[in-house]
Backbone as JSON, one array per atom type, in Angstrom:
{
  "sequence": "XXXXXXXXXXXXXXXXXXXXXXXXXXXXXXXXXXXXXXXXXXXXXXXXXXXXXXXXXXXXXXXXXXXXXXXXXXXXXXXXXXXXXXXXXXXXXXXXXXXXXXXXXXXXXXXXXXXXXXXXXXXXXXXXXXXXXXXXXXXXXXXXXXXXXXXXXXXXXXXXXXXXXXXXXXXXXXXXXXXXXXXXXXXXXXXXXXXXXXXXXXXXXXXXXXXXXXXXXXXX",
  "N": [[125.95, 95.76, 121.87], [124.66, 97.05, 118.41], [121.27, 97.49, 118.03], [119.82, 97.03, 115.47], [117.13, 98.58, 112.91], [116.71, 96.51, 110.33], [115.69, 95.01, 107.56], [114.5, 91.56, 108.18], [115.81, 89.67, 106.41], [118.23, 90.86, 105.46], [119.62, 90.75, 108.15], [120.47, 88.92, 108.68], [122.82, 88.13, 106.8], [124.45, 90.45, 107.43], [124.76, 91.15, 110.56], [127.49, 90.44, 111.63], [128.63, 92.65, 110.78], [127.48, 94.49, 112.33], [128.31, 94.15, 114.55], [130.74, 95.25, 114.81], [133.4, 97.6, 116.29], [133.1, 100.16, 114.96], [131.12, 100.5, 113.39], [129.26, 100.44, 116.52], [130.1, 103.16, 116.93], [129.4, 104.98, 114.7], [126.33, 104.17, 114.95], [125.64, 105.61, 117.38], [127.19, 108.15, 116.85], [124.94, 108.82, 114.83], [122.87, 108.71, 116.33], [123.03, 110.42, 117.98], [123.13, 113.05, 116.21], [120.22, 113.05, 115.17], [119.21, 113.64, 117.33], [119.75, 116.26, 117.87], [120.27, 117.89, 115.34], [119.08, 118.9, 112.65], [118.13, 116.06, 110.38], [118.25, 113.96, 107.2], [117.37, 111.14, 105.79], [114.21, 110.55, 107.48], [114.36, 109.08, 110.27], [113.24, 106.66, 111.16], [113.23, 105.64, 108.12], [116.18, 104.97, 107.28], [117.5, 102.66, 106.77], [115.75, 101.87, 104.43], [116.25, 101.06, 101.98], [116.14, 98.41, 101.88], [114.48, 97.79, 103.35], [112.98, 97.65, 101.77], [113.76, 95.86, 99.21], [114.81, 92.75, 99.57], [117.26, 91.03, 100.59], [117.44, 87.85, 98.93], [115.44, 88.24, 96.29], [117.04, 91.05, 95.29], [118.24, 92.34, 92.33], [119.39, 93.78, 91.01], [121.67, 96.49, 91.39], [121.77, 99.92, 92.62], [124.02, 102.41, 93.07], [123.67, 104.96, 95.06], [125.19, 108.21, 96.5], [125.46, 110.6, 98.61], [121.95, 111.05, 100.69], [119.35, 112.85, 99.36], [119.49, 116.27, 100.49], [117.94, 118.25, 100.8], [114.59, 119.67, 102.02], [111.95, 117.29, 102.59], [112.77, 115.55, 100.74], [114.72, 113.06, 100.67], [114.27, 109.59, 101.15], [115.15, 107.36, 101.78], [115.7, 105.67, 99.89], [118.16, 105.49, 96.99], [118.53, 108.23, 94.58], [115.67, 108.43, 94.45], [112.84, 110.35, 94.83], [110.02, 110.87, 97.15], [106.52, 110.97, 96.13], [104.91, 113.96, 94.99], [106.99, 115.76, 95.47], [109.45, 117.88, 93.96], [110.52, 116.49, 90.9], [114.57, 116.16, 91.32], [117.01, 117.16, 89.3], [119.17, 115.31, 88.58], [117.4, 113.21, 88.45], [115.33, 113.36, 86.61], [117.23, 113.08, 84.48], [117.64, 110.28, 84.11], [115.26, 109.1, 83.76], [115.07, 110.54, 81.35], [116.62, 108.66, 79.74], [115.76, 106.47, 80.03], [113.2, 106.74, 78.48], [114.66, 107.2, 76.29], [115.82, 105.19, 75.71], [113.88, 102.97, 76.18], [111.76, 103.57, 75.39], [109.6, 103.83, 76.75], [106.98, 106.05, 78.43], [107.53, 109.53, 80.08], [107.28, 109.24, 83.8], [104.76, 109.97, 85.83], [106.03, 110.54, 88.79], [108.74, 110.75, 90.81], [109.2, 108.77, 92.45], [110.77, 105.59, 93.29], [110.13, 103.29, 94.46], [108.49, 101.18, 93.45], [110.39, 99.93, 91.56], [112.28, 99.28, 93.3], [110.35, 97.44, 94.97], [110.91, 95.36, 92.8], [113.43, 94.47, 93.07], [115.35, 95.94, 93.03], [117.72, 97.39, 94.48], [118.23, 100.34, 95.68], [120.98, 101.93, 96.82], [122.42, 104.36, 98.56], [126.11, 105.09, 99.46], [126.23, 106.69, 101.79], [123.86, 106.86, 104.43], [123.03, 108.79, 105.95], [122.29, 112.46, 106.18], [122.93, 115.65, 107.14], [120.21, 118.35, 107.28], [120.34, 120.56, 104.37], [122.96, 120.71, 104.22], [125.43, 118.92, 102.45], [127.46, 115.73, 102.76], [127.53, 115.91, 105.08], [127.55, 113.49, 106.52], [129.58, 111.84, 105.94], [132.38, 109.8, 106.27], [132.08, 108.94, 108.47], [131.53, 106.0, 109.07], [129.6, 104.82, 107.42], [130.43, 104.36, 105.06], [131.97, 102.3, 105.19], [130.24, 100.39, 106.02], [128.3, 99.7, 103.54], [129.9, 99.34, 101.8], [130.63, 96.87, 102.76], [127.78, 95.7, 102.43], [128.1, 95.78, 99.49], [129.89, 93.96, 99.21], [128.78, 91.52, 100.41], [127.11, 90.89, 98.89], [127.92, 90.6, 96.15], [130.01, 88.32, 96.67], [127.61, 86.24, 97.87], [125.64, 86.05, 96.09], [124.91, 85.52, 92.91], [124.81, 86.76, 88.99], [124.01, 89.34, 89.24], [123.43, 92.74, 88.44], [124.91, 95.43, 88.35], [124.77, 99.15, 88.57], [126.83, 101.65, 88.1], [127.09, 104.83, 88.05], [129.32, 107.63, 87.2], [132.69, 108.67, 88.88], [132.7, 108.27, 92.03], [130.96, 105.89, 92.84], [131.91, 104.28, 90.61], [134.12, 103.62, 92.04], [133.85, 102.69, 94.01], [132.76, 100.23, 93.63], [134.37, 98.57, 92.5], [135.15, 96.56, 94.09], [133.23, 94.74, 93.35], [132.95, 90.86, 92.07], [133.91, 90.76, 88.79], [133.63, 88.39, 87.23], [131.44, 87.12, 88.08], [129.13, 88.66, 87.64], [127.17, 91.19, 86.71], [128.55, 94.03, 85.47], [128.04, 97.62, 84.93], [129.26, 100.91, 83.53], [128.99, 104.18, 83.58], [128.88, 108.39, 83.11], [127.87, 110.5, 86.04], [124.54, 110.73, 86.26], [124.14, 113.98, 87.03], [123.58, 116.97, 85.82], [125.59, 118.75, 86.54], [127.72, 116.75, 86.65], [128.38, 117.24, 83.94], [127.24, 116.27, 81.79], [126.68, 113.16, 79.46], [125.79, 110.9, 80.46], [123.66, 110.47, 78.98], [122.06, 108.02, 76.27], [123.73, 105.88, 77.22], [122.02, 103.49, 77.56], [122.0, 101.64, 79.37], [119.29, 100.37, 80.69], [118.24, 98.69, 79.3], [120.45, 97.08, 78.73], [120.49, 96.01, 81.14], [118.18, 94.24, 81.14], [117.98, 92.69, 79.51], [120.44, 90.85, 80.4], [119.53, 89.98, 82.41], [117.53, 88.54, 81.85], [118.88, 86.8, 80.05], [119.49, 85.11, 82.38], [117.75, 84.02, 82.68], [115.96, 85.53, 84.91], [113.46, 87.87, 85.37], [112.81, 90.7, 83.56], [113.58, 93.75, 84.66], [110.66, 96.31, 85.43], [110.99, 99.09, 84.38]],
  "CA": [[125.63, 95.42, 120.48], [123.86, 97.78, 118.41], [120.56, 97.09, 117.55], [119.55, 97.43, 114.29], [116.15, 97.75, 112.46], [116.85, 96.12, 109.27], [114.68, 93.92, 107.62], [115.15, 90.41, 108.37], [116.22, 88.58, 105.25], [119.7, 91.53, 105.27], [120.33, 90.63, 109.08], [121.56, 87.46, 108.42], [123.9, 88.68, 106.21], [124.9, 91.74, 107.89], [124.68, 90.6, 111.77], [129.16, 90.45, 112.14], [129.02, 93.88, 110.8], [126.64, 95.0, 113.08], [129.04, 94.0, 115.75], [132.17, 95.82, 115.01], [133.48, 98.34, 116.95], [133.0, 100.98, 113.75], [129.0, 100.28, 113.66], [128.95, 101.13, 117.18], [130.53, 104.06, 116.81], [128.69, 105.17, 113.72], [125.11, 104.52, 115.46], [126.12, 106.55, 118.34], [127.12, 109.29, 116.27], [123.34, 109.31, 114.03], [121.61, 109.34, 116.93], [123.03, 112.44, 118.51], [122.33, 114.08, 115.69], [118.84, 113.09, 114.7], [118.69, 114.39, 118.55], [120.59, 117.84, 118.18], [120.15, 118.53, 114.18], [117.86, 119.05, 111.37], [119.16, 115.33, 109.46], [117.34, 113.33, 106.53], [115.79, 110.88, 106.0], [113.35, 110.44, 108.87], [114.78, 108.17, 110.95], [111.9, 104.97, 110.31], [113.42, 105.44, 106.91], [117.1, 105.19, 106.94], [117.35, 101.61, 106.45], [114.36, 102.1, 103.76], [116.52, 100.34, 100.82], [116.77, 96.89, 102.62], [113.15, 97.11, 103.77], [111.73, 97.63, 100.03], [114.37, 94.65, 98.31], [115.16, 91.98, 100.16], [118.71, 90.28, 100.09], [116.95, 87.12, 98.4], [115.05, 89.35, 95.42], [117.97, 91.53, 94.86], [118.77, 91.52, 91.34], [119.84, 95.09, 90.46], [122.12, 97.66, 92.85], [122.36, 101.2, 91.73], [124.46, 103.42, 93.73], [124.07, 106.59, 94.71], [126.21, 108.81, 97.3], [124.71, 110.77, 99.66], [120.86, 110.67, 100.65], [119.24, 114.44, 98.98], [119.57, 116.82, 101.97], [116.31, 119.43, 100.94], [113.06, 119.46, 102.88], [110.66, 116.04, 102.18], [113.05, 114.52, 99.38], [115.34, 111.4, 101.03], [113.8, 108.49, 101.64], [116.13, 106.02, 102.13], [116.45, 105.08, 98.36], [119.43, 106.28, 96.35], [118.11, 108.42, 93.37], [114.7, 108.68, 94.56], [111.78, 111.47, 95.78], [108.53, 111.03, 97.64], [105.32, 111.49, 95.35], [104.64, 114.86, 95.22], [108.07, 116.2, 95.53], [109.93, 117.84, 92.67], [112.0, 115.5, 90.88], [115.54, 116.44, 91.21], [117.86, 117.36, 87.93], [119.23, 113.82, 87.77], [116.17, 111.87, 88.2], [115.01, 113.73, 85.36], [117.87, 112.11, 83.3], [117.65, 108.86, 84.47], [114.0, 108.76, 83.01], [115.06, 111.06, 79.92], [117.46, 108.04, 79.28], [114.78, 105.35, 80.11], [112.41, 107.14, 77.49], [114.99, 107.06, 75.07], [116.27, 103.58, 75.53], [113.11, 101.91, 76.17], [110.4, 103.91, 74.91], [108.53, 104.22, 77.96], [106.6, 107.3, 78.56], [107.86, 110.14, 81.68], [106.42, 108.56, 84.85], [104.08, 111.03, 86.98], [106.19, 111.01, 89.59], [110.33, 110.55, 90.84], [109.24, 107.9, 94.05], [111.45, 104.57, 93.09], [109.66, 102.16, 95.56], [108.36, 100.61, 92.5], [111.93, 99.86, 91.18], [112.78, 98.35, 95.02], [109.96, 96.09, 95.19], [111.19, 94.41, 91.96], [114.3, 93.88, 93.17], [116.51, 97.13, 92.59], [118.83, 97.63, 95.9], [119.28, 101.77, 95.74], [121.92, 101.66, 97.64], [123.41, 105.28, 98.91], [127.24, 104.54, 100.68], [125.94, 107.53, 103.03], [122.64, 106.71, 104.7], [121.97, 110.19, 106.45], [122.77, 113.42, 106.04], [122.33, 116.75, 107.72], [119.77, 119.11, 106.37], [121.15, 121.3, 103.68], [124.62, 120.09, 104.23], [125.64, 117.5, 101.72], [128.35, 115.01, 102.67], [127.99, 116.36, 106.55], [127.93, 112.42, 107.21], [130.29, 111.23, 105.22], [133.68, 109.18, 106.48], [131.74, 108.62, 109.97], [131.26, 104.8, 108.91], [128.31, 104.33, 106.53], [130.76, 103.96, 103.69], [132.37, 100.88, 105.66], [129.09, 99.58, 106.44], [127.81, 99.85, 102.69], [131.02, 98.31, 101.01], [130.37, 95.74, 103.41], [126.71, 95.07, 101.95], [128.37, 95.23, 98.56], [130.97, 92.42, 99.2], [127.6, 90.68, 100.57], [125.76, 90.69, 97.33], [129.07, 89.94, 95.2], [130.1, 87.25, 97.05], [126.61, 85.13, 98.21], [124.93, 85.99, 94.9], [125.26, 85.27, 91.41], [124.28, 87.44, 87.98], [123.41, 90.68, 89.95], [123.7, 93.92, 87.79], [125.57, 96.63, 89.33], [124.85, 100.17, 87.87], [127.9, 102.6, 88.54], [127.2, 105.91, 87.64], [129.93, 108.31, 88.5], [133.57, 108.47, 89.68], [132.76, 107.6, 93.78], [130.06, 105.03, 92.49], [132.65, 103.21, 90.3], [135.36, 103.51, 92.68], [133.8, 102.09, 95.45], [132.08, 98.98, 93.09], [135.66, 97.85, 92.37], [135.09, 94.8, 94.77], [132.99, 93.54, 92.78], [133.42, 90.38, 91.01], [133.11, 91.15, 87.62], [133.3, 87.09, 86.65], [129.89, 86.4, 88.41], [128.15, 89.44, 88.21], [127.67, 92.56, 84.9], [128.81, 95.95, 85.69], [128.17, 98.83, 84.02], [129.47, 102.33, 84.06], [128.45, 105.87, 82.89], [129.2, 109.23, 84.03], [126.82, 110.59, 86.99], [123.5, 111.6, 85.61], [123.77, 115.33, 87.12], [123.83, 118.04, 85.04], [126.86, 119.08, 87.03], [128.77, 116.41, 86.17], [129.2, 117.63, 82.28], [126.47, 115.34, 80.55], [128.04, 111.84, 78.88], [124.97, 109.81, 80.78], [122.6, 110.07, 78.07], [122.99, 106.92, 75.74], [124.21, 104.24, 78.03], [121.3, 102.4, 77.24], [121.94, 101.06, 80.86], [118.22, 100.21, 81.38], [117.78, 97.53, 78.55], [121.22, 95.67, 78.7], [119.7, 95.0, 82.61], [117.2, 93.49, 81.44], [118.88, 91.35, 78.69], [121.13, 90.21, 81.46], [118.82, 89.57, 83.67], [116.64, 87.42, 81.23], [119.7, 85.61, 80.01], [119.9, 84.02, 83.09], [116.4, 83.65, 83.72], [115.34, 86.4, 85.38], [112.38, 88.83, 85.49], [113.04, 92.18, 83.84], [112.54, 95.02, 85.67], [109.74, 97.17, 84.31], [111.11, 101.03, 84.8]],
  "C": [[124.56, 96.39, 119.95], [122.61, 97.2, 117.65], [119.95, 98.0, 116.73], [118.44, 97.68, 113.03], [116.1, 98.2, 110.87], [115.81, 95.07, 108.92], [115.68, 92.67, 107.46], [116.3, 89.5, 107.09], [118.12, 89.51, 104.78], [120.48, 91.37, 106.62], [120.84, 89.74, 109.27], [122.6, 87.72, 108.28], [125.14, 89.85, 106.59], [125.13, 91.48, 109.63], [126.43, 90.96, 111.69], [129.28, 91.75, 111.76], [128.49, 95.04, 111.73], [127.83, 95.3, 114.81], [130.28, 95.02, 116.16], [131.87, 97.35, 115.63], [132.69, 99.99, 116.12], [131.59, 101.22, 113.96], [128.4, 100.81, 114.81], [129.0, 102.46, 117.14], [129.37, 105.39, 115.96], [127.12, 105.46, 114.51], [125.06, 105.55, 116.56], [126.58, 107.99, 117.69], [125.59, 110.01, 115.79], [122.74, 109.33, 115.03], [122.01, 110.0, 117.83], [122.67, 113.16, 117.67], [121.52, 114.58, 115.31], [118.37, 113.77, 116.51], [119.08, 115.73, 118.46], [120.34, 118.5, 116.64], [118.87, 118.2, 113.83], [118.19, 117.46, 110.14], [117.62, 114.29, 108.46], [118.22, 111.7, 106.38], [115.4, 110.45, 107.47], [114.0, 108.73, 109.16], [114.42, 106.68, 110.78], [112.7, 104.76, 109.01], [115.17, 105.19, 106.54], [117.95, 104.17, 106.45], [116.01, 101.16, 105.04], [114.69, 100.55, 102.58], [116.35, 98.9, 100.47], [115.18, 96.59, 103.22], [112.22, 96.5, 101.96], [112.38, 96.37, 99.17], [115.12, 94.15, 99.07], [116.53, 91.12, 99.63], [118.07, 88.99, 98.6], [116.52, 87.54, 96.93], [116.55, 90.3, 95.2], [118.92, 90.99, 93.6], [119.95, 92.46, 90.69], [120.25, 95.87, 91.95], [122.52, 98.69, 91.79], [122.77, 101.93, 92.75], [124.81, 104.51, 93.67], [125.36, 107.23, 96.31], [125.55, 108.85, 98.55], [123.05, 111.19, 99.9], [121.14, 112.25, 100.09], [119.01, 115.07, 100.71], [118.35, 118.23, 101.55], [115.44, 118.82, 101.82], [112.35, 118.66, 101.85], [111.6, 115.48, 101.19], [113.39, 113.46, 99.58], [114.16, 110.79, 101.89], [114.16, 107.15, 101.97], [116.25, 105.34, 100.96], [117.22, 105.91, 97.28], [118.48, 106.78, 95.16], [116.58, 109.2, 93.85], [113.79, 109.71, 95.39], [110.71, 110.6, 95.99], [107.33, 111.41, 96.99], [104.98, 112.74, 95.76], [105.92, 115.76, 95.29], [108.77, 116.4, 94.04], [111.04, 116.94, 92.37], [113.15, 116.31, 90.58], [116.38, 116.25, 89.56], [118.23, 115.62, 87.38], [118.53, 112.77, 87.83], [116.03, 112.23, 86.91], [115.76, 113.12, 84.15], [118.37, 111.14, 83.37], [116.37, 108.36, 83.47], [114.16, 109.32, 81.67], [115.8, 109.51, 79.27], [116.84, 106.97, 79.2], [114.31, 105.58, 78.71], [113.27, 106.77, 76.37], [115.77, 105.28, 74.45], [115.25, 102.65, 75.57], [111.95, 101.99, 75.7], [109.05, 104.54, 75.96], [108.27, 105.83, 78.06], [107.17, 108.33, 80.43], [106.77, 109.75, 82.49], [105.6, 110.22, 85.42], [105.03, 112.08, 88.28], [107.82, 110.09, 90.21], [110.37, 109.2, 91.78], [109.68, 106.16, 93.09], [111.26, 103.25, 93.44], [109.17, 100.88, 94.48], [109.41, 99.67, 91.84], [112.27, 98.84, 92.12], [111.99, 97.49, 95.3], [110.24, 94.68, 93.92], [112.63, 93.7, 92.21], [115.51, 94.39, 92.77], [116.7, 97.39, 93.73], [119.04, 99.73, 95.44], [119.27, 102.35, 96.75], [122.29, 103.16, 97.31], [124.86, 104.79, 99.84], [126.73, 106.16, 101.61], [124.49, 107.64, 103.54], [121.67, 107.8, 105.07], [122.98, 111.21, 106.05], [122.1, 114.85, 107.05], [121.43, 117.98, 106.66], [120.62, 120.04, 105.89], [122.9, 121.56, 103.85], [125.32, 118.41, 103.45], [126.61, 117.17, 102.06], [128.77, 115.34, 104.4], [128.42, 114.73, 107.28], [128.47, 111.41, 106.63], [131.77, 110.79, 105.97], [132.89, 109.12, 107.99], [131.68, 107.22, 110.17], [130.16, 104.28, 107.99], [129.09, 103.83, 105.36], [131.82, 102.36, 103.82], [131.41, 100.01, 105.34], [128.14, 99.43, 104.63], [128.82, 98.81, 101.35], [130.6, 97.06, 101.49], [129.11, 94.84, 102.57], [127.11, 94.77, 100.33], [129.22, 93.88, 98.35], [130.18, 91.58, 99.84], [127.49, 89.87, 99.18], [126.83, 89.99, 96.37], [129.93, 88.57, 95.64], [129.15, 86.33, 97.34], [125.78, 85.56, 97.46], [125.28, 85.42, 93.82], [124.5, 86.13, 90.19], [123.28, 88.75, 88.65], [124.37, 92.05, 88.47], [123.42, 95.1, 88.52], [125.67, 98.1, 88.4], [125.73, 101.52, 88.62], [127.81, 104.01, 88.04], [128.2, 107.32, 87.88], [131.0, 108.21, 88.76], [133.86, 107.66, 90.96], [131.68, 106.36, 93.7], [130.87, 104.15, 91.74], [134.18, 103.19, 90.99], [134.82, 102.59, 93.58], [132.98, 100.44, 94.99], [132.96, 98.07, 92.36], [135.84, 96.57, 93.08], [134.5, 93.95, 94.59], [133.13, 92.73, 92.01], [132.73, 89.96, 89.7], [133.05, 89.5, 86.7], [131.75, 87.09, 86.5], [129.04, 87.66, 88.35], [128.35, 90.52, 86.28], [127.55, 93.96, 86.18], [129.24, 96.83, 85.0], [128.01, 100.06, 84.48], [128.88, 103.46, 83.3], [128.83, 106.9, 83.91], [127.73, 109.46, 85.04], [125.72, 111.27, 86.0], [122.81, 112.84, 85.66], [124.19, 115.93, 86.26], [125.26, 118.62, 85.24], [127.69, 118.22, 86.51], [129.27, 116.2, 84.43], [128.36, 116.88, 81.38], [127.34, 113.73, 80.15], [127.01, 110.37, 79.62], [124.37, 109.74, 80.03], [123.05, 109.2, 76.54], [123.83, 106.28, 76.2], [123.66, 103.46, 77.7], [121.3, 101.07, 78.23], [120.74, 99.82, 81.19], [117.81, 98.36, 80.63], [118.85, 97.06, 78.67], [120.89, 95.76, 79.93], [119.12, 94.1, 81.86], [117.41, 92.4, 80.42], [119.79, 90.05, 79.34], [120.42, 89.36, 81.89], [117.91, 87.86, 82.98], [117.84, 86.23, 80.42], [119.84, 84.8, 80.9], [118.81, 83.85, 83.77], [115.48, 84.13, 84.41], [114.56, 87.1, 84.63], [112.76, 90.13, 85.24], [112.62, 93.1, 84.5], [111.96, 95.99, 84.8], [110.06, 99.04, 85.37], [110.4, 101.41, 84.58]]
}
């Protein structure tokens, strides 16, 4: 059985997936290569998403792909850098899109942890990666093991807002059910992918949602 260090309140939930043959497989792969390669994020951190927002708290999931593969940027939350680290192209228009939807002024600095202790899940379906090789650990099992946590949250939740940014971000958020839950799409917020994210206005229907049913907006 592989053992797993998740925080408690997702091993409940996650425990039968832990088991399958796949999972083994999978862990046995990442740790040959955090033994033999150059791979991000630091190991302590690869589970990061699940330490910072607890199943319980989890109000918001934004998914990204694969962790950033430069020197010092992944940290185990989708989207997000390390204080001090330049923010990457589409952070930058995640917050240009904040600013313009909510008013808020550009933050200091790209680190998301803020975001994750309120109760924002960012969720990558690929947990590691090899340095400067994007998508080196992709179809090994993380994107099993990640669906999995989404058909968690969409099934033993209720009024969770699911932010899809993206082609492989709303392909793979297709299981959820869109009765009990809001999901909203936009294209990816890289520059690469052609513009068409700015004006979603993403940030405030969350938090309309969220307070329709009671909840605590999240302060971006």
């Amino acid at each position: 059985m592989a053992e797993v260090k998740i925080a408690e309140s997702w091993k409940t939930h996650l425990q039968e997936e832990f088991n399958k043959p796949y999972f083994e497989d999978l862990i046995t792969f990442v740790k040959h290569e955090y033994k033999t390669k150059k791979v991000y994020p630091p190991g302590s951190l690869i589970f990061n998403a699940f330490e910072k927002c607890s199943f319980d708290n989890c109000r918001v999931v934004i998914l990204g792909q694969d962790p950033y593969h430069g020197e010092g940027q992944a940290h185990g939350l989708s989207f997000s850098v390390p204080e001090g680290v330049k923010m990457p192209p589409s952070l930058v228009n995640i917050f240009k899109e904040i600013q313009a939807d909510l008013g808020k002024p550009f933050p200091k600095n790209g680190n998301l942890e803020r975001w994750a202790k309120q109760g924002v899940l960012l969720l990558n379906a690929t947990l590691t990666v090899r340095a400067g090789e994007a998508g080196s650990h992709q179809n090994k099992g993380w994107e099993k093991f990640t669906d999995a946590v989404i058909k968690v949250i969409s099934e033993q939740k209720e009024h969770v807002v699911f932010l899809l940014w993206g082609a492989y971000a709303q392909k793979k958020g297709k299981i959820v059910d869109r009765n009990k839950h809001l999901v909203l799409e936009a294209p990816h917020p890289s520059p690469l992918a052609g513009g068409g994210f700015a004006g979603n206005r993403h940030f405030s229907k969350t938090n309309e949602y969220l307070i329709k049913y009671g909840f605590e907006p999240i302060d971006w």
